[in-house]
Short mmCIF file of C-alpha atoms and ligand atoms in Angstrom, two decimals:
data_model
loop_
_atom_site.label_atom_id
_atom_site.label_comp_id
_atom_site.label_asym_id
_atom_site.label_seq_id
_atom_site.Cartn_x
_atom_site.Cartn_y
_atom_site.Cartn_z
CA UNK A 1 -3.10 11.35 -26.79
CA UNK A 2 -0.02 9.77 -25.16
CA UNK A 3 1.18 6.23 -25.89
CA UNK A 4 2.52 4.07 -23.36
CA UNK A 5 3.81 0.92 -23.74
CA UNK A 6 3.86 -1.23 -20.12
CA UNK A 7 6.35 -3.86 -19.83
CA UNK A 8 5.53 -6.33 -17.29
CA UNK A 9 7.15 -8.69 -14.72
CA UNK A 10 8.62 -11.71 -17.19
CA UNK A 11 8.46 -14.30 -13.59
CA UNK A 12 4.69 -14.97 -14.93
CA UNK A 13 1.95 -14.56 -16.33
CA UNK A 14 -0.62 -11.50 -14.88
CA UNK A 15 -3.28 -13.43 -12.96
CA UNK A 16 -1.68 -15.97 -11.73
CA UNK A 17 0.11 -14.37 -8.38
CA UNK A 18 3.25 -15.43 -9.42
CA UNK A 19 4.61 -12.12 -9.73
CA UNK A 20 2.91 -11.09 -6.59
CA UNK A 21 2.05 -7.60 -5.51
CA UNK A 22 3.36 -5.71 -9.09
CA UNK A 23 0.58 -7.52 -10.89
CA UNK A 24 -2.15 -5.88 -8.86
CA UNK A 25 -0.46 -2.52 -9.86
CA UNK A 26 0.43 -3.16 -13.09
CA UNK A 27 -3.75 -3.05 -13.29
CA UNK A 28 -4.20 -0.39 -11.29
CA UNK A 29 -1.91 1.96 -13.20
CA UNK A 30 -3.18 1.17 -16.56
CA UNK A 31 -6.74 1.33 -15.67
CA UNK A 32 -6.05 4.31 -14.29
CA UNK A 33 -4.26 6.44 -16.93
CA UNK A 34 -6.38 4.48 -19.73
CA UNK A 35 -9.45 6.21 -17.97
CA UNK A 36 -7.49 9.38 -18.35
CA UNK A 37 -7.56 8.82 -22.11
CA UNK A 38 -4.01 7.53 -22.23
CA UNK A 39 -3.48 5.05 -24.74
CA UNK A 40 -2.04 1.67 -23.26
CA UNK A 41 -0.34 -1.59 -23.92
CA UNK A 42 1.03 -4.22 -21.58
CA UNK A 43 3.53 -6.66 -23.37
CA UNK A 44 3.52 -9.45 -20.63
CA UNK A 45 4.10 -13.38 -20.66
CA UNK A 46 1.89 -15.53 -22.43
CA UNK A 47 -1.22 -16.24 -20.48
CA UNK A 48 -1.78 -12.74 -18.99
CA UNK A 49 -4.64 -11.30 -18.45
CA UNK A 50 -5.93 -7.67 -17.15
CA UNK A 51 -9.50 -6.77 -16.98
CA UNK A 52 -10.12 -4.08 -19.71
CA UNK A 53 -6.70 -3.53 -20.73
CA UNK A 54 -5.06 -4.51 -23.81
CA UNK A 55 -2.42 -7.15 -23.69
CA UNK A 56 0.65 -8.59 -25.97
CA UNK A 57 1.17 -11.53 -24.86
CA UNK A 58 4.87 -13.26 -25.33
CA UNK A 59 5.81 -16.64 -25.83
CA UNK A 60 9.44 -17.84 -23.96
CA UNK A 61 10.48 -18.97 -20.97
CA UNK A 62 9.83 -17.42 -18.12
CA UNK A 63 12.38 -15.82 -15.58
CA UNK A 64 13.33 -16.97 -12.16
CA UNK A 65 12.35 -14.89 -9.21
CA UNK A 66 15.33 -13.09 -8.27
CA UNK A 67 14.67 -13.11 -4.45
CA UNK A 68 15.04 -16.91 -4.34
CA UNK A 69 18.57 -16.16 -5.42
CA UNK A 70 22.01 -15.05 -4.00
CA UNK A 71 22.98 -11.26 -3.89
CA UNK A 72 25.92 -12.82 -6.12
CA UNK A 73 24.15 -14.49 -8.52
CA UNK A 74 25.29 -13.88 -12.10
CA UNK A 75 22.84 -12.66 -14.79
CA UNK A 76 20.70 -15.02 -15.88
CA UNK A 77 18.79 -15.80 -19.01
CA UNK A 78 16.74 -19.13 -19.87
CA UNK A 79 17.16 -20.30 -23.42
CA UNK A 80 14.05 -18.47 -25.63
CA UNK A 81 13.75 -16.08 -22.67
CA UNK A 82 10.22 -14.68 -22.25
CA UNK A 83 12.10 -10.75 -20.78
CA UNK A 84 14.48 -11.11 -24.12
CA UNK A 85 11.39 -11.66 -26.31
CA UNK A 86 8.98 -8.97 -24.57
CA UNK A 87 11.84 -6.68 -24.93
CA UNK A 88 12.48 -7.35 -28.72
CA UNK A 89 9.09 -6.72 -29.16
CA UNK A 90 9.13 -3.10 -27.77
CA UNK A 91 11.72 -2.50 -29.85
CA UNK A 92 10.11 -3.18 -32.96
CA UNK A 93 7.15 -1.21 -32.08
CA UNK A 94 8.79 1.77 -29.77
CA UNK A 95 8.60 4.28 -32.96
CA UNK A 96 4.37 3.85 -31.81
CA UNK A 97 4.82 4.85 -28.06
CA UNK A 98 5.75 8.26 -26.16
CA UNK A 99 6.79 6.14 -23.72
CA UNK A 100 8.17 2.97 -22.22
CA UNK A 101 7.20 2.16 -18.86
CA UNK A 102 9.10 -0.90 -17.18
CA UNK A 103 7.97 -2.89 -14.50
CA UNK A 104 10.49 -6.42 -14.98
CA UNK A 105 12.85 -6.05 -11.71
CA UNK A 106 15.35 -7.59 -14.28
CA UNK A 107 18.82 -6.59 -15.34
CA UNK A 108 18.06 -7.11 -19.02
CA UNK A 109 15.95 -3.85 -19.73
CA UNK A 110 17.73 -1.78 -17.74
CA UNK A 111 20.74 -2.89 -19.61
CA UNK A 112 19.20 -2.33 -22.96
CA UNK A 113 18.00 1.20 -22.00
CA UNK A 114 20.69 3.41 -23.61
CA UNK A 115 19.66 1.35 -26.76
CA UNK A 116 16.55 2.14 -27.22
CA UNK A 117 14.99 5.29 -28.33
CA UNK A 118 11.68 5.64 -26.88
CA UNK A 119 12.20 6.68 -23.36
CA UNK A 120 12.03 4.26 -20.24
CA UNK A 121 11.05 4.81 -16.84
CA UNK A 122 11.31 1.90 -14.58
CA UNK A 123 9.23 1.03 -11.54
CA UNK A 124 11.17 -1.07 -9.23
CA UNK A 125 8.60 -3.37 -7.41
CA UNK A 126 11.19 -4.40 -4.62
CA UNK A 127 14.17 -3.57 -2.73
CA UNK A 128 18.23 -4.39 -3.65
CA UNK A 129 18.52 -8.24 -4.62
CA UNK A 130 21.75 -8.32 -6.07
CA UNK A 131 24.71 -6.94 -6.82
CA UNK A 132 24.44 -7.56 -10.44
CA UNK A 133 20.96 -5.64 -10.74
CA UNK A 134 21.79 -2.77 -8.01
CA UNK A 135 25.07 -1.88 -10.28
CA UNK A 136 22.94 -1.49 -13.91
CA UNK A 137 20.27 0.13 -11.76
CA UNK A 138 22.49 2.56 -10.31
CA UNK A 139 24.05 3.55 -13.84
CA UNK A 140 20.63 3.84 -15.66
CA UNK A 141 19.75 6.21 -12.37
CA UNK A 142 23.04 8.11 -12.60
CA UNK A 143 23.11 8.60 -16.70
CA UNK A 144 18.89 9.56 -16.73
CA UNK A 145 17.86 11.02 -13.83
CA UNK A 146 14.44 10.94 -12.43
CA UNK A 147 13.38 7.81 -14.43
CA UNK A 148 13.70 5.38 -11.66
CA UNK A 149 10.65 5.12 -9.23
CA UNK A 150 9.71 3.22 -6.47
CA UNK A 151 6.98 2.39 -4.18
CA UNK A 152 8.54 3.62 -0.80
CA UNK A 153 11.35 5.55 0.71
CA UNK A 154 12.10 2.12 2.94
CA UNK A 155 12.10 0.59 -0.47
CA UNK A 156 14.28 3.14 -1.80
CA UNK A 157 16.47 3.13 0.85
CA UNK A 158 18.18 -0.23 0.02
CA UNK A 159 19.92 0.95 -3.34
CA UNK A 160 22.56 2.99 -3.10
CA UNK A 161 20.76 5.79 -5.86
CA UNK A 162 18.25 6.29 -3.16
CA UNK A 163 17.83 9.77 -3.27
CA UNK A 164 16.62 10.05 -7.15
CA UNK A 165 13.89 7.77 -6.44
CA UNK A 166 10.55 9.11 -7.20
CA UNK A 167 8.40 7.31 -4.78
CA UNK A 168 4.89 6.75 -6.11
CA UNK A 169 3.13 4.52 -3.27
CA UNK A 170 0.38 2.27 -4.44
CA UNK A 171 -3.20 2.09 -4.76
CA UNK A 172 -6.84 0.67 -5.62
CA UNK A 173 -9.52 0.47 -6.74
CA UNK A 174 -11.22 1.39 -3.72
CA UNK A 175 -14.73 0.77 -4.97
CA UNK A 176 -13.92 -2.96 -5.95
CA UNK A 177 -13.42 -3.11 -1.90
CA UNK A 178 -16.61 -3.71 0.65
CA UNK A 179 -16.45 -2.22 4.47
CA UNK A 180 -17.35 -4.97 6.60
CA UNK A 181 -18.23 -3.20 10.34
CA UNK A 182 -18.52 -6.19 11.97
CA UNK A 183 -16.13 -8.93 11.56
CA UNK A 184 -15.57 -12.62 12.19
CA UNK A 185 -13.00 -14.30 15.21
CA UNK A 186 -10.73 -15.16 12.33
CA UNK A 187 -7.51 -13.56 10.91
CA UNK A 188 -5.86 -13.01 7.35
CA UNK A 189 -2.75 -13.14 6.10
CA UNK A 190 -2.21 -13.01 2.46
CA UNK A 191 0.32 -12.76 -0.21
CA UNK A 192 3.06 -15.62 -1.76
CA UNK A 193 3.95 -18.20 0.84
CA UNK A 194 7.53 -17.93 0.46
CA UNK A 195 10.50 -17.82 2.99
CA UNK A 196 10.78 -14.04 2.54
CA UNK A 197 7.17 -13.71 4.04
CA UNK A 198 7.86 -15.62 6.96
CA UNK A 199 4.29 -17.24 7.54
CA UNK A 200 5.81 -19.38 9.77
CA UNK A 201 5.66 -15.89 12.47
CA UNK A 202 1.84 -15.39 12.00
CA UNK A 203 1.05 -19.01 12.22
CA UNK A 204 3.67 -19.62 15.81
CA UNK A 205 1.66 -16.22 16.76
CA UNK A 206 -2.01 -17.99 16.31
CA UNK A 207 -0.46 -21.37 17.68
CA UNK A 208 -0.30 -19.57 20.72
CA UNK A 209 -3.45 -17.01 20.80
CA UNK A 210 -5.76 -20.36 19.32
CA UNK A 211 -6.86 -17.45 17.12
CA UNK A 212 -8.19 -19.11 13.76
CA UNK A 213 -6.07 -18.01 10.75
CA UNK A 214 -6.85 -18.42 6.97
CA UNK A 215 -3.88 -18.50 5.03
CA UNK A 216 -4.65 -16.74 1.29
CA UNK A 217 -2.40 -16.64 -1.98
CA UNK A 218 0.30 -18.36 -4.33
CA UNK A 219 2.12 -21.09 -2.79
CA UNK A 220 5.49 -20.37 -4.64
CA UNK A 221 7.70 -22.53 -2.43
CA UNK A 222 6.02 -26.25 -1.41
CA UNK A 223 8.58 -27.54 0.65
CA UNK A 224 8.53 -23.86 2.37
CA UNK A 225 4.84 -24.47 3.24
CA UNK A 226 5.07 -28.35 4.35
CA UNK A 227 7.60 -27.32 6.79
CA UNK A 228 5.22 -24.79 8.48
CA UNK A 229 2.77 -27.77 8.39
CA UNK A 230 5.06 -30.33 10.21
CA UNK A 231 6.33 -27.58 12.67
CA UNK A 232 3.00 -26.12 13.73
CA UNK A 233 1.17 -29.66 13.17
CA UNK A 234 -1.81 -28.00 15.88
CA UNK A 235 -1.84 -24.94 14.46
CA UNK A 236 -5.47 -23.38 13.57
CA UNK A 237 -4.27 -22.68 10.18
CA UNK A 238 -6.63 -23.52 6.85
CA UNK A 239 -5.04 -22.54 3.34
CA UNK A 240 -7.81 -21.14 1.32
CA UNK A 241 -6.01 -21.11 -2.01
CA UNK A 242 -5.29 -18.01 -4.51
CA UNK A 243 -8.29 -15.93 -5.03
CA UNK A 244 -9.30 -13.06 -7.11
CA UNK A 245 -9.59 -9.88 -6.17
CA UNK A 246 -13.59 -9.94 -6.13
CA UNK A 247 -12.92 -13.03 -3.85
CA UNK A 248 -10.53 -12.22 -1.83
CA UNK A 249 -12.23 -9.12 -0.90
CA UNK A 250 -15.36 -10.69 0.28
CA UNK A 251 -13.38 -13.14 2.56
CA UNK A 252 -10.85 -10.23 3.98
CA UNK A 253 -13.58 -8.04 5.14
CA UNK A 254 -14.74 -10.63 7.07
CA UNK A 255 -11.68 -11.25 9.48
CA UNK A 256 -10.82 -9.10 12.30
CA UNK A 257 -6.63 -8.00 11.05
CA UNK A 258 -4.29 -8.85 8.77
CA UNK A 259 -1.14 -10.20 9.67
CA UNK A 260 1.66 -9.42 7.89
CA UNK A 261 5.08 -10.82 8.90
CA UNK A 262 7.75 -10.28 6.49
CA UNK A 263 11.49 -11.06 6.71
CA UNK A 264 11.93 -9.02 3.98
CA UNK A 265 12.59 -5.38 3.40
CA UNK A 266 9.02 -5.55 1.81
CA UNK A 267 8.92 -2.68 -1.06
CA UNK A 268 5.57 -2.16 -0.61
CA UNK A 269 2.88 -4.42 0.52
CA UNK A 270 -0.60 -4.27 -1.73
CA UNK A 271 -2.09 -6.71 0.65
CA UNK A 272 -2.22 -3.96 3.23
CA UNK A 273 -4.36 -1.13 1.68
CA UNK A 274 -6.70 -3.75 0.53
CA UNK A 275 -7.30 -5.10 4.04
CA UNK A 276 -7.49 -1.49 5.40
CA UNK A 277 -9.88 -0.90 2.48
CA UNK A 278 -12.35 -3.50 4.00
CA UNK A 279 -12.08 -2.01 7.44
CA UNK A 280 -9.67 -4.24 8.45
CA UNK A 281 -6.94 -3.34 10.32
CA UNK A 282 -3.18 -4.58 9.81
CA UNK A 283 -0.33 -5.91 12.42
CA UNK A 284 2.80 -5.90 10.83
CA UNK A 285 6.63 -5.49 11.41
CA UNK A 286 8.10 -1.90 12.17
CA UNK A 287 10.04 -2.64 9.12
CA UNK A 288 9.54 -1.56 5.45
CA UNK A 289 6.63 -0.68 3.65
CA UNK A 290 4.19 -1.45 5.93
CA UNK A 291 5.60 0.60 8.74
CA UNK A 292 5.02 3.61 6.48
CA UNK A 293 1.04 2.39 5.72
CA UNK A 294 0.15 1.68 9.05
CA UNK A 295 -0.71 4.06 11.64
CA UNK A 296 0.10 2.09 14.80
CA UNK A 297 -2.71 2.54 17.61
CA UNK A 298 -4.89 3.81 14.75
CA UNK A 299 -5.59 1.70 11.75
CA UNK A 300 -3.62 -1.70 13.01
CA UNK A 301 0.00 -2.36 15.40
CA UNK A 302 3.57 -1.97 14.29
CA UNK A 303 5.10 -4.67 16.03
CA UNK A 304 9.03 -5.40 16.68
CA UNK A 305 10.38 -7.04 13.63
CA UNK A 306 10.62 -10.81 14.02
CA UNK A 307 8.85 -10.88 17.53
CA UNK A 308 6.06 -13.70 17.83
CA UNK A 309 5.48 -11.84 21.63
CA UNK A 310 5.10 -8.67 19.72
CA UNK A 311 1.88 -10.36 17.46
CA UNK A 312 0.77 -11.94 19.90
CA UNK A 313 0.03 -8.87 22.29
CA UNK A 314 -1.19 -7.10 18.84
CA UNK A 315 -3.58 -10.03 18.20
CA UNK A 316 -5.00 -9.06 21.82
CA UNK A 317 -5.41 -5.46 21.22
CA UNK A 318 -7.27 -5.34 17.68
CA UNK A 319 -10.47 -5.02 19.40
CA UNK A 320 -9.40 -1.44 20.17
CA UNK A 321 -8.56 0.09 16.36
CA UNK A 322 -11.80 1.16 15.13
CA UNK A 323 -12.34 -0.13 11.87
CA UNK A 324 -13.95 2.92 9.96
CA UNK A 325 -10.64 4.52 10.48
CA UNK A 326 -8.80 1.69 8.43
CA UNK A 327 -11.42 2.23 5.73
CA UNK A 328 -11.06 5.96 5.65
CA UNK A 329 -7.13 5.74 5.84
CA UNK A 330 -7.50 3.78 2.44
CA UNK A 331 -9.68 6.17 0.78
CA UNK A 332 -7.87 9.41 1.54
CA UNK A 333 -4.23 7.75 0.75
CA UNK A 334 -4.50 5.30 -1.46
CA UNK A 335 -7.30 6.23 -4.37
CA UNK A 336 -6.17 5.94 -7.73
CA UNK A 337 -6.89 9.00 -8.79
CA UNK A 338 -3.62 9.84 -6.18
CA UNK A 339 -1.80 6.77 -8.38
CA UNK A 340 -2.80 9.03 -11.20
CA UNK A 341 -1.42 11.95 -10.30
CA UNK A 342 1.63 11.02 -8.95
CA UNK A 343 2.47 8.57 -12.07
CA UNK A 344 1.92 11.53 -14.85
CA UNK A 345 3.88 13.94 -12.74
CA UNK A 346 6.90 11.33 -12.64
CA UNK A 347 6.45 11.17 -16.53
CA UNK A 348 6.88 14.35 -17.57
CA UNK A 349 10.18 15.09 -17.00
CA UNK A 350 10.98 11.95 -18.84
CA UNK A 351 8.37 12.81 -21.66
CA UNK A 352 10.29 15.98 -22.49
CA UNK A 353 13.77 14.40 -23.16
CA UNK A 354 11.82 12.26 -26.36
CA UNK A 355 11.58 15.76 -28.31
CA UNK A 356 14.62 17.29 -26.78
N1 UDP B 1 -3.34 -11.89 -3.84
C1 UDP B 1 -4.43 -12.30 -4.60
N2 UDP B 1 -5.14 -13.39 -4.18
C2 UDP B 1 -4.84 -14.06 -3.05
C3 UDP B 1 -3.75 -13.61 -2.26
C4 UDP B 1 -3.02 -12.53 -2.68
O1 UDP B 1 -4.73 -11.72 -5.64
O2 UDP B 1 -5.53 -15.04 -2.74
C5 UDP B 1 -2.56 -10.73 -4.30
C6 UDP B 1 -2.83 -9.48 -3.52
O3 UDP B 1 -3.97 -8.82 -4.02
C7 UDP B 1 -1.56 -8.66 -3.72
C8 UDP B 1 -0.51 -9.71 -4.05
O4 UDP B 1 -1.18 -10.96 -4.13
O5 UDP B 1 -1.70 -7.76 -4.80
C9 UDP B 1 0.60 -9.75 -3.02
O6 UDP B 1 1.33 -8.57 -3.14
P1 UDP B 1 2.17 -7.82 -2.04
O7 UDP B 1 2.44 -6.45 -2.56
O8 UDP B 1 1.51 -7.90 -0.72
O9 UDP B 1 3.55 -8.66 -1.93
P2 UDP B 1 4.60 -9.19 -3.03
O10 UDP B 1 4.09 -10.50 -3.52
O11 UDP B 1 4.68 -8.17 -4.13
O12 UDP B 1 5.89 -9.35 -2.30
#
C-alpha cells in the first residue's frame, strides 16, 4: 500500500474558502486515491477539516496570500509560521511515507526539497506570482524533472519551466452535483471576492442586462467588495455568503450561467466544472483556465477578456446552450476517476527515484 503524505495550502484552514479553489481539490484527490486503497494524510493549518480524510492539523501563523502581493516581494515568513511548522512535521515523519505531495504555492517547501528524503511532487494551484517563487520553482523543476504539475497548460504557460509541467486538470465528485433542467432568471458567480476576480465586470454586466445576480463565496478583501457596492449602488446584486459544497450545489443548479470574470491568469477555475456539473452553463473570459473548460457555443460563451459588451451579449444568448450538454461535458472530462488516473501516472516516475 502506498503512503502519501499531502501538504496543504498554509493561507488557511481547509473549509473555510480561504485558500480558494486548491481546497476543493485537495479533497478530491485524497478521496480519490484513498478509495484506491492509498494510504493518506493531509498536514494542514489548524482548523481543517476534509470529509473522510485524515488530518494533522498545525498550530502557527498562517501565511499571506501571495497574489495580494508584488511580483518583487521578498520571502516572507510570520513569526511561529504555520508552512515552517507543517513542514517540520513532514520531516519528522517522512521515513512513514512513499511520498510527499505538496500543494502550499510557497517558496519554503520548494526550498527545503533537496533536504528532504522522501520524494516531493508539487502541485502548483496558480500561475507565476513572483519572482522570488518562479526562480526556486524553476530550480526544483530543472534539478527533478517531472515533479512539478499543474492544473492547465494556460497555467503552465506563465513560468518559464513550462514545458515539464505535467498538467493534471481538475475534477469532482460528480455525484455530490444535481442536474437542474430547468432553471431560474437568476445568475451565479462564485469564488473569493477579491480584485483578481474582478466581480466588479459581472456585476457592471447585470447593471446593465437588470439580470438578477447572486454573488457566492469568501469575501477575502472588504474594502474590495464595498467599493463594488458604492459603484454599482442599483445593481441587482445579493451576496449569499460562503456555502458548502452540498449548498452551494443546490443554489447553482438553480441559475441559468455562471459568470466568471477574472483579471487573472486563472490556473484553473473549480467553480466552472461544478456549475457545468449542474447543467449550468459558464460565460467567461477567453483567457486562462476557463477558456480551455468551456466549449464556446456549446456548454457556455468565451467572451473577450475584460469586455462588459462581451457579457452582456453572452447574458442574452444563454437561452441557446442546452444544458444537458454542460452536464455531460462534466461527466466525461472531469470524473475523478480521470483525477485518479492522471495523478498516479504523474507519481510514478517520481515513486521510482525513492528506491533508486
Ligand atoms: N466555494 C465554496 N462555497 C462558496 C463559493 C465558492 O465552497 O460559497 C468554493 C468553490 O467550490 C471552489 C472555490 O471556492 O472550489 C473557488 O475556487 P476556484 O478554483 O474557482 O478559484 P480560486 O479561489 O482557486 O482562485
Amino acid at each position: 500500500m502506498l503512503k502519501l503524505l499531502f501538504i496543504s495550502t498554509p493561507v488557511g484552514a481547509l473549509g473555510t474558502g480561504q485558500g480558494g479553489g486548491v481546497e476543493l481539490t485537495i479533497q478530491n484527490v485524497a478521496q480519490e486515491l484513498q478509495q484506491r486503497g492509498y494510504k493518506i494524510e493531509v498536514v494542514a493549518p489548524i482548523g481543517s477539516v476534509l470529509h473522510n480524510i485524515p488530518v494533522k492539523e498545525i498550530p502557527g501563523n498562517l501565511q499571506i496570500a501571495v497574489q495580494t502581493q508584488g511580483r518583487d516581494t521578498p520571502i516572507c515568513l510570520p513569526p511561529n509560521s504555520a508552512l515552517a511548522n507543517m513542514l517540520d512535521y513532514a520531516r519528522q515523519v517522512q521515513h512513514e511515507y512513499d511520498l510527499i505531495v505538496n500543494f502550499a504555492f510557497d517558496w519554503l517547501p520548494f526550498y527545503l526539497t533537496p533536504f528532504f528524503h522522501c520524494p516531493i511532487a508539487h502541485f502548483i494551484s496558480m500561475g507565476s506570482m513572483t519572482e522570488a517563487l518562479d526562480q526556486i520553482m524553476t530550480q526544483v523543476a530543472t534539478n527533478y524533472p517531472q515533479t512539478i504539475g499543474v492544473y492547465t497548460k494556460s497555467q503552465a504557460a506563465t513560468f518559464p519551466f513550462a514545458d515539464t509541467c505535467e498538467i493534471l486538470s481538475s475534477a469532482i465528485d460528480l455525484s455530490l452535483y444535481q442536474f437542474v433542467p430547468h432553471p431560474e432568471k437568476t445568475l451565479a458567480w462564485l469564488g473569493r471576492i477579491a480584485p483578481e476576480k474582478a466581480l466588479e465586470d459581472a456585476v457592471a454586466a447585470v447593471n446593465t442586462t437588470g439580470t438578477p445576480l447572486k454573488i457566492y463565496g469568501k469575501i477575502q478583501d472588504q474594502d474590495y467588495w464595498q467599493q463594488i457596492q458604492q459603484d454599482f449602488p442599483h445593481a441587482p446584486i445579493e451576496y449569499m455568503g460562503f456555502l458548502s459544497t452540498q449548498e452551494l450545489q443546490q443554489e447553482l443548479g438553480q441559475c441559468r450561467a455562471l459568470l466568471m470574470t477574472p483579471r487573472w491568469i486563472e490556473a484553473f477555475g473549480n467553480v466552472a466544472i461544478e456549475a457545468l456539473a449542474c447543467g449550468v452553463p459558464v460565460i467567461a473570459y477567453r483567457r486562462g483556465g476557463p477558456a480551455e473548460i468551456v466549449q464556446d457555443g456549446v456548454t457556455g460563451f468565451l467572451v473577450e477578456p475584460d469586455s462588459i459588451e462581451g457579457l452582456v451579449t453572452a447574458i442574452d444568448q444563454i437561452d441557446l446552450i442546452d444544458r444537458r450538454k454542460c452536464r455531460q461535458q462534466a461527466e466525461a472530462e472531469y470524473s475523478l476517476t480521470a483525477l485518479g488516473d492522471r495523478f498516479s501516472l504523474w507519481f510514478d516516475p517520481i515513486l521510482k527515484t525513492k528506491n533508486s
